[in-house]
Amino acid sequence: MHHHLMPSAVVEVRPAAAGDWAAVAELVNFYIATTTVNFRTEPQTPQAWAEDWARGRDRHPWLVAVIDGEVAGIAYAGQWKARAAYDWCAEVTGYVADGRRGQRVGHALYRALLATLDAQGYRTVIGVIGLPNEPSARFHEAFGFQHTGTLRGVGYKQGRWCDIGFWQRAAATDAPPGEIRPFAAVWPQVRAALDGS
């Protein structure tokens, strides 16, 4: 089959929902089992995903990409650190199903994720990448992230010591911080803007 001749898939991005977690767990467990891009060493259960989402979904976006009714990727944001001074800083994470790489799934997810974080009032967005991972580094840089530091040999997985790199998206403003708006309050406008662009 000539993949480059296939019509590009229609990628729909929507908020994650309770029925998504079995598919998401399977999708991410592939990376946990076979790579060092995720430092977990045990599979994540759908229940664990559901609990994290339930805790985080009001304050941070949790988005899935769907192709032909199947979950093809997930991207979400979370708290960088618990201390209050960090409230305007979010950490972002994304995964694309192994069979869906190269179909613009990650691109669609990050466009929506970053637009949502901006609309909510977050100032700084950080991506943490298990290294080496050149594709993820280039991907983040295409969205305006810059490499700001590396911690050497902090994780041990698959028989070797692994580094992690920090990528930071430049702040949109130096204005004093405002209230972070809930995800549900901004998503309708963000979705409409993305649909119209």
PDB file of N, CA and C in Angstrom, residues 88-167:
ATOM      1  N   TRP A  88       0.193  30.183  36.375  1.00  0.00           N
ATOM      2  CA  TRP A  88       0.019  30.592  34.975  1.00  0.00           C
ATOM      3  C   TRP A  88       0.940  29.817  34.037  1.00  0.00           C
ATOM      4  N   CYS A  89       1.450  28.720  34.539  1.00  0.00           N
ATOM      5  CA  CYS A  89       2.376  27.869  33.786  1.00  0.00           C
ATOM      6  C   CYS A  89       1.746  26.485  33.660  1.00  0.00           C
ATOM      7  N   ALA A  90       1.730  25.941  32.444  1.00  0.00           N
ATOM      8  CA  ALA A  90       1.156  24.610  32.220  1.00  0.00           C
ATOM      9  C   ALA A  90       2.166  23.720  31.504  1.00  0.00           C
ATOM     10  N   GLU A  91       2.137  22.438  31.849  1.00  0.00           N
ATOM     11  CA  GLU A  91       2.944  21.443  31.136  1.00  0.00           C
ATOM     12  C   GLU A  91       2.042  20.709  30.152  1.00  0.00           C
ATOM     13  N   VAL A  92       2.521  20.520  28.932  1.00  0.00           N
ATOM     14  CA  VAL A  92       1.720  19.852  27.908  1.00  0.00           C
ATOM     15  C   VAL A  92       2.326  18.506  27.528  1.00  0.00           C
ATOM     16  N   THR A  93       1.440  17.580  27.176  1.00  0.00           N
ATOM     17  CA  THR A  93       1.828  16.223  26.802  1.00  0.00           C
ATOM     18  C   THR A  93       0.948  15.784  25.639  1.00  0.00           C
ATOM     19  N   GLY A  94       1.538  15.066  24.693  1.00  0.00           N
ATOM     20  CA  GLY A  94       0.736  14.552  23.584  1.00  0.00           C
ATOM     21  C   GLY A  94       1.261  13.231  23.064  1.00  0.00           C
ATOM     22  N   TYR A  95       0.347  12.401  22.585  1.00  0.00           N
ATOM     23  CA  TYR A  95       0.699  11.120  21.973  1.00  0.00           C
ATOM     24  C   TYR A  95      -0.189  10.886  20.760  1.00  0.00           C
ATOM     25  N   VAL A  96       0.421  10.345  19.716  1.00  0.00           N
ATOM     26  CA  VAL A  96      -0.314   9.969  18.506  1.00  0.00           C
ATOM     27  C   VAL A  96      -0.254   8.455  18.380  1.00  0.00           C
ATOM     28  N   ALA A  97      -1.380   7.834  18.048  1.00  0.00           N
ATOM     29  CA  ALA A  97      -1.414   6.375  17.877  1.00  0.00           C
ATOM     30  C   ALA A  97      -0.329   5.948  16.895  1.00  0.00           C
ATOM     31  N   ASP A  98       0.328   4.837  17.211  1.00  0.00           N
ATOM     32  CA  ASP A  98       1.473   4.386  16.416  1.00  0.00           C
ATOM     33  C   ASP A  98       1.141   4.319  14.924  1.00  0.00           C
ATOM     34  N   GLY A  99      -0.038   3.825  14.583  1.00  0.00           N
ATOM     35  CA  GLY A  99      -0.409   3.692  13.173  1.00  0.00           C
ATOM     36  C   GLY A  99      -0.884   4.981  12.519  1.00  0.00           C
ATOM     37  N   ARG A 100      -0.938   6.062  13.293  1.00  0.00           N
ATOM     38  CA  ARG A 100      -1.469   7.333  12.776  1.00  0.00           C
ATOM     39  C   ARG A 100      -0.414   8.425  12.674  1.00  0.00           C
ATOM     40  N   ARG A 101       0.836   8.076  12.907  1.00  0.00           N
ATOM     41  CA  ARG A 101       1.872   9.102  12.805  1.00  0.00           C
ATOM     42  C   ARG A 101       2.004   9.556  11.357  1.00  0.00           C
ATOM     43  N   GLY A 102       2.305  10.856  11.191  1.00  0.00           N
ATOM     44  CA  GLY A 102       2.443  11.407   9.846  1.00  0.00           C
ATOM     45  C   GLY A 102       1.129  11.811   9.201  1.00  0.00           C
ATOM     46  N   GLN A 103       0.028  11.790   9.965  1.00  0.00           N
ATOM     47  CA  GLN A 103      -1.289  12.156   9.415  1.00  0.00           C
ATOM     48  C   GLN A 103      -1.810  13.464  10.008  1.00  0.00           C
ATOM     49  N   ARG A 104      -0.899  14.276  10.537  1.00  0.00           N
ATOM     50  CA  ARG A 104      -1.236  15.613  11.066  1.00  0.00           C
ATOM     51  C   ARG A 104      -2.087  15.562  12.333  1.00  0.00           C
ATOM     52  N   VAL A 105      -2.091  14.424  12.997  1.00  0.00           N
ATOM     53  CA  VAL A 105      -2.873  14.276  14.225  1.00  0.00           C
ATOM     54  C   VAL A 105      -2.292  15.159  15.326  1.00  0.00           C
ATOM     55  N   GLY A 106      -0.981  15.060  15.531  1.00  0.00           N
ATOM     56  CA  GLY A 106      -0.333  15.874  16.555  1.00  0.00           C
ATOM     57  C   GLY A 106      -0.494  17.353  16.285  1.00  0.00           C
ATOM     58  N   HIS A 107      -0.388  17.726  15.016  1.00  0.00           N
ATOM     59  CA  HIS A 107      -0.527  19.132  14.623  1.00  0.00           C
ATOM     60  C   HIS A 107      -1.912  19.663  14.988  1.00  0.00           C
ATOM     61  N   ALA A 108      -2.941  18.892  14.656  1.00  0.00           N
ATOM     62  CA  ALA A 108      -4.317  19.307  14.967  1.00  0.00           C
ATOM     63  C   ALA A 108      -4.525  19.422  16.475  1.00  0.00           C
ATOM     64  N   LEU A 109      -3.978  18.480  17.218  1.00  0.00           N
ATOM     65  CA  LEU A 109      -4.133  18.499  18.671  1.00  0.00           C
ATOM     66  C   LEU A 109      -3.429  19.697  19.300  1.00  0.00           C
ATOM     67  N   TYR A 110      -2.198  19.958  18.892  1.00  0.00           N
ATOM     68  CA  TYR A 110      -1.442  21.050  19.513  1.00  0.00           C
ATOM     69  C   TYR A 110      -1.993  22.413  19.126  1.00  0.00           C
ATOM     70  N   ARG A 111      -2.469  22.556  17.898  1.00  0.00           N
ATOM     71  CA  ARG A 111      -3.114  23.828  17.524  1.00  0.00           C
ATOM     72  C   ARG A 111      -4.244  24.133  18.494  1.00  0.00           C
ATOM     73  N   ALA A 112      -5.085  23.130  18.744  1.00  0.00           N
ATOM     74  CA  ALA A 112      -6.236  23.325  19.618  1.00  0.00           C
ATOM     75  C   ALA A 112      -5.811  23.487  21.078  1.00  0.00           C
ATOM     76  N   LEU A 113      -4.851  22.680  21.513  1.00  0.00           N
ATOM     77  CA  LEU A 113      -4.401  22.726  22.903  1.00  0.00           C
ATOM     78  C   LEU A 113      -3.803  24.093  23.240  1.00  0.00           C
ATOM     79  N   LEU A 114      -2.916  24.583  22.384  1.00  0.00           N
ATOM     80  CA  LEU A 114      -2.234  25.849  22.675  1.00  0.00           C
ATOM     81  C   LEU A 114      -3.191  27.033  22.564  1.00  0.00           C
ATOM     82  N   ALA A 115      -4.099  26.995  21.592  1.00  0.00           N
ATOM     83  CA  ALA A 115      -5.104  28.057  21.475  1.00  0.00           C
ATOM     84  C   ALA A 115      -5.982  28.097  22.726  1.00  0.00           C
ATOM     85  N   THR A 116      -6.295  26.917  23.265  1.00  0.00           N
ATOM     86  CA  THR A 116      -7.116  26.845  24.475  1.00  0.00           C
ATOM     87  C   THR A 116      -6.372  27.413  25.675  1.00  0.00           C
ATOM     88  N   LEU A 117      -5.121  27.026  25.843  1.00  0.00           N
ATOM     89  CA  LEU A 117      -4.330  27.539  26.970  1.00  0.00           C
ATOM     90  C   LEU A 117      -4.193  29.056  26.900  1.00  0.00           C
ATOM     91  N   ASP A 118      -3.984  29.589  25.692  1.00  0.00           N
ATOM     92  CA  ASP A 118      -3.907  31.048  25.524  1.00  0.00           C
ATOM     93  C   ASP A 118      -5.218  31.698  25.942  1.00  0.00           C
ATOM     94  N   ALA A 119      -6.333  31.121  25.497  1.00  0.00           N
ATOM     95  CA  ALA A 119      -7.652  31.690  25.810  1.00  0.00           C
ATOM     96  C   ALA A 119      -7.948  31.613  27.308  1.00  0.00           C
ATOM     97  N   GLN A 120      -7.417  30.596  27.969  1.00  0.00           N
ATOM     98  CA  GLN A 120      -7.639  30.448  29.409  1.00  0.00           C
ATOM     99  C   GLN A 120      -6.839  31.454  30.227  1.00  0.00           C
ATOM    100  N   GLY A 121      -5.760  31.965  29.657  1.00  0.00           N
ATOM    101  CA  GLY A 121      -4.939  32.929  30.375  1.00  0.00           C
ATOM    102  C   GLY A 121      -3.610  32.385  30.867  1.00  0.00           C
ATOM    103  N   TYR A 122      -3.215  31.206  30.409  1.00  0.00           N
ATOM    104  CA  TYR A 122      -1.885  30.694  30.755  1.00  0.00           C
ATOM    105  C   TYR A 122      -0.829  31.523  30.027  1.00  0.00           C
ATOM    106  N   ARG A 123       0.310  31.710  30.678  1.00  0.00           N
ATOM    107  CA  ARG A 123       1.365  32.550  30.123  1.00  0.00           C
ATOM    108  C   ARG A 123       2.508  31.727  29.546  1.00  0.00           C
ATOM    109  N   THR A 124       2.854  30.660  30.238  1.00  0.00           N
ATOM    110  CA  THR A 124       4.009  29.847  29.866  1.00  0.00           C
ATOM    111  C   THR A 124       3.566  28.407  29.666  1.00  0.00           C
ATOM    112  N   VAL A 125       4.072  27.772  28.610  1.00  0.00           N
ATOM    113  CA  VAL A 125       3.752  26.370  28.336  1.00  0.00           C
ATOM    114  C   VAL A 125       5.066  25.610  28.192  1.00  0.00           C
ATOM    115  N   ILE A 126       5.170  24.479  28.881  1.00  0.00           N
ATOM    116  CA  ILE A 126       6.399  23.708  28.917  1.00  0.00           C
ATOM    117  C   ILE A 126       6.150  22.290  28.417  1.00  0.00           C
ATOM    118  N   GLY A 127       7.034  21.826  27.551  1.00  0.00           N
ATOM    119  CA  GLY A 127       7.035  20.429  27.117  1.00  0.00           C
ATOM    120  C   GLY A 127       8.274  19.748  27.661  1.00  0.00           C
ATOM    121  N   VAL A 128       8.120  18.567  28.228  1.00  0.00           N
ATOM    122  CA  VAL A 128       9.242  17.801  28.767  1.00  0.00           C
ATOM    123  C   VAL A 128       9.407  16.569  27.884  1.00  0.00           C
ATOM    124  N   ILE A 129      10.587  16.421  27.295  1.00  0.00           N
ATOM    125  CA  ILE A 129      10.806  15.384  26.290  1.00  0.00           C
ATOM    126  C   ILE A 129      11.919  14.442  26.741  1.00  0.00           C
ATOM    127  N   GLY A 130      11.613  13.140  26.791  1.00  0.00           N
ATOM    128  CA  GLY A 130      12.640  12.131  27.034  1.00  0.00           C
ATOM    129  C   GLY A 130      13.544  12.066  25.813  1.00  0.00           C
ATOM    130  N   LEU A 131      14.840  12.207  26.034  1.00  0.00           N
ATOM    131  CA  LEU A 131      15.793  12.304  24.922  1.00  0.00           C
ATOM    132  C   LEU A 131      16.581  11.006  24.759  1.00  0.00           C
ATOM    133  N   PRO A 132      17.039  10.724  23.522  1.00  0.00           N
ATOM    134  CA  PRO A 132      16.845  11.532  22.308  1.00  0.00           C
ATOM    135  C   PRO A 132      15.452  11.340  21.710  1.00  0.00           C
ATOM    136  N   ASN A 133      14.893  12.413  21.197  1.00  0.00           N
ATOM    137  CA  ASN A 133      13.611  12.351  20.497  1.00  0.00           C
ATOM    138  C   ASN A 133      13.538  13.539  19.532  1.00  0.00           C
ATOM    139  N   GLU A 134      14.288  13.417  18.453  1.00  0.00           N
ATOM    140  CA  GLU A 134      14.376  14.501  17.473  1.00  0.00           C
ATOM    141  C   GLU A 134      13.015  14.886  16.890  1.00  0.00           C
ATOM    142  N   PRO A 135      12.149  13.910  16.554  1.00  0.00           N
ATOM    143  CA  PRO A 135      10.845  14.298  15.992  1.00  0.00           C
ATOM    144  C   PRO A 135      10.035  15.174  16.948  1.00  0.00           C
ATOM    145  N   SER A 136      10.031  14.834  18.242  1.00  0.00           N
ATOM    146  CA  SER A 136       9.262  15.625  19.200  1.00  0.00           C
ATOM    147  C   SER A 136       9.888  17.011  19.390  1.00  0.00           C
ATOM    148  N   ALA A 137      11.198  17.066  19.414  1.00  0.00           N
ATOM    149  CA  ALA A 137      11.875  18.364  19.545  1.00  0.00           C
ATOM    150  C   ALA A 137      11.511  19.276  18.371  1.00  0.00           C
ATOM    151  N   ARG A 138      11.614  18.743  17.141  1.00  0.00           N
ATOM    152  CA  ARG A 138      11.277  19.554  15.950  1.00  0.00           C
ATOM    153  C   ARG A 138       9.802  19.966  15.975  1.00  0.00           C
ATOM    154  N   PHE A 139       8.944  19.041  16.398  1.00  0.00           N
ATOM    155  CA  PHE A 139       7.504  19.302  16.463  1.00  0.00           C
ATOM    156  C   PHE A 139       7.232  20.474  17.400  1.00  0.00           C
ATOM    157  N   HIS A 140       7.799  20.426  18.601  1.00  0.00           N
ATOM    158  CA  HIS A 140       7.570  21.514  19.553  1.00  0.00           C
ATOM    159  C   HIS A 140       8.125  22.838  19.022  1.00  0.00           C
ATOM    160  N   GLU A 141       9.286  22.785  18.399  1.00  0.00           N
ATOM    161  CA  GLU A 141       9.889  24.016  17.875  1.00  0.00           C
ATOM    162  C   GLU A 141       9.033  24.626  16.769  1.00  0.00           C
ATOM    163  N   ALA A 142       8.354  23.793  16.009  1.00  0.00           N
ATOM    164  CA  ALA A 142       7.456  24.303  14.962  1.00  0.00           C
ATOM    165  C   ALA A 142       6.286  25.081  15.570  1.00  0.00           C
ATOM    166  N   PHE A 143       5.977  24.803  16.843  1.00  0.00           N
ATOM    167  CA  PHE A 143       4.901  25.517  17.542  1.00  0.00           C
ATOM    168  C   PHE A 143       5.434  26.645  18.432  1.00  0.00           C
ATOM    169  N   GLY A 144       6.689  27.037  18.204  1.00  0.00           N
ATOM    170  CA  GLY A 144       7.232  28.188  18.914  1.00  0.00           C
ATOM    171  C   GLY A 144       7.905  27.871  20.245  1.00  0.00           C
ATOM    172  N   PHE A 145       8.121  26.591  20.530  1.00  0.00           N
ATOM    173  CA  PHE A 145       8.849  26.228  21.747  1.00  0.00           C
ATOM    174  C   PHE A 145      10.353  26.335  21.498  1.00  0.00           C
ATOM    175  N   GLN A 146      11.080  26.700  22.532  1.00  0.00           N
ATOM    176  CA  GLN A 146      12.543  26.731  22.459  1.00  0.00           C
ATOM    177  C   GLN A 146      13.114  25.806  23.517  1.00  0.00           C
ATOM    178  N   HIS A 147      14.235  25.150  23.174  1.00  0.00           N
ATOM    179  CA  HIS A 147      14.902  24.275  24.131  1.00  0.00           C
ATOM    180  C   HIS A 147      15.567  25.140  25.200  1.00  0.00           C
ATOM    181  N   THR A 148      15.180  24.948  26.457  1.00  0.00           N
ATOM    182  CA  THR A 148      15.696  25.802  27.528  1.00  0.00           C
ATOM    183  C   THR A 148      16.582  25.058  28.515  1.00  0.00           C
ATOM    184  N   GLY A 149      16.713  23.748  28.393  1.00  0.00           N
ATOM    185  CA  GLY A 149      17.613  23.036  29.295  1.00  0.00           C
ATOM    186  C   GLY A 149      17.472  21.537  29.202  1.00  0.00           C
ATOM    187  N   THR A 150      18.492  20.841  29.715  1.00  0.00           N
ATOM    188  CA  THR A 150      18.504  19.375  29.711  1.00  0.00           C
ATOM    189  C   THR A 150      18.997  18.882  31.061  1.00  0.00           C
ATOM    190  N   LEU A 151      18.324  17.877  31.590  1.00  0.00           N
ATOM    191  CA  LEU A 151      18.810  17.170  32.776  1.00  0.00           C
ATOM    192  C   LEU A 151      19.391  15.836  32.303  1.00  0.00           C
ATOM    193  N   ARG A 152      20.623  15.557  32.667  1.00  0.00           N
ATOM    194  CA  ARG A 152      21.351  14.407  32.140  1.00  0.00           C
ATOM    195  C   ARG A 152      21.161  13.163  32.995  1.00  0.00           C
ATOM    196  N   GLY A 153      20.822  12.058  32.337  1.00  0.00           N
ATOM    197  CA  GLY A 153      20.818  10.761  32.998  1.00  0.00           C
ATOM    198  C   GLY A 153      19.920  10.668  34.214  1.00  0.00           C
ATOM    199  N   VAL A 154      18.745  11.311  34.148  1.00  0.00           N
ATOM    200  CA  VAL A 154      17.864  11.319  35.315  1.00  0.00           C
ATOM    201  C   VAL A 154      16.872  10.153  35.339  1.00  0.00           C
ATOM    202  N   GLY A 155      16.726   9.459  34.224  1.00  0.00           N
ATOM    203  CA  GLY A 155      15.804   8.324  34.179  1.00  0.00           C
ATOM    204  C   GLY A 155      16.529   7.077  33.707  1.00  0.00           C
ATOM    205  N   TYR A 156      16.187   5.918  34.261  1.00  0.00           N
ATOM    206  CA  TYR A 156      16.773   4.656  33.821  1.00  0.00           C
ATOM    207  C   TYR A 156      15.670   3.788  33.257  1.00  0.00           C
ATOM    208  N   LYS A 157      15.756   3.470  31.975  1.00  0.00           N
ATOM    209  CA  LYS A 157      14.737   2.656  31.324  1.00  0.00           C
ATOM    210  C   LYS A 157      15.365   1.918  30.145  1.00  0.00           C
ATOM    211  N   GLN A 158      14.902   0.711  29.930  1.00  0.00           N
ATOM    212  CA  GLN A 158      15.380  -0.119  28.817  1.00  0.00           C
ATOM    213  C   GLN A 158      16.902  -0.244  28.823  1.00  0.00           C
ATOM    214  N   GLY A 159      17.450  -0.395  30.031  1.00  0.00           N
ATOM    215  CA  GLY A 159      18.869  -0.688  30.164  1.00  0.00           C
ATOM    216  C   GLY A 159      19.805   0.484  29.983  1.00  0.00           C
ATOM    217  N   ARG A 160      19.288   1.698  30.004  1.00  0.00           N
ATOM    218  CA  ARG A 160      20.202   2.836  29.864  1.00  0.00           C
ATOM    219  C   ARG A 160      19.694   4.055  30.620  1.00  0.00           C
ATOM    220  N   TRP A 161      20.627   4.937  30.936  1.00  0.00           N
ATOM    221  CA  TRP A 161      20.295   6.219  31.549  1.00  0.00           C
ATOM    222  C   TRP A 161      19.826   7.183  30.478  1.00  0.00           C
ATOM    223  N   CYS A 162      18.722   7.869  30.755  1.00  0.00           N
ATOM    224  CA  CYS A 162      18.107   8.751  29.763  1.00  0.00           C
ATOM    225  C   CYS A 162      18.070  10.190  30.276  1.00  0.00           C
ATOM    226  N   ASP A 163      18.219  11.115  29.333  1.00  0.00           N
ATOM    227  CA  ASP A 163      18.119  12.540  29.627  1.00  0.00           C
ATOM    228  C   ASP A 163      16.679  13.009  29.424  1.00  0.00           C
ATOM    229  N   ILE A 164      16.323  14.136  30.034  1.00  0.00           N
ATOM    230  CA  ILE A 164      15.098  14.824  29.666  1.00  0.00           C
ATOM    231  C   ILE A 164      15.426  16.256  29.278  1.00  0.00           C
ATOM    232  N   GLY A 165      14.720  16.736  28.269  1.00  0.00           N
ATOM    233  CA  GLY A 165      14.890  18.113  27.816  1.00  0.00           C
ATOM    234  C   GLY A 165      13.643  18.917  28.084  1.00  0.00           C
ATOM    235  N   PHE A 166      13.854  20.202  28.330  1.00  0.00           N
ATOM    236  CA  PHE A 166      12.735  21.117  28.568  1.00  0.00           C
ATOM    237  C   PHE A 166      12.594  22.049  27.378  1.00  0.00           C
ATOM    238  N   TRP A 167      11.390  22.121  26.856  1.00  0.00           N
ATOM    239  CA  TRP A 167      11.062  23.057  25.780  1.00  0.00           C
ATOM    240  C   TRP A 167      10.007  24.018  26.310  1.00  0.00           C
TER     241      TRP A 167
END
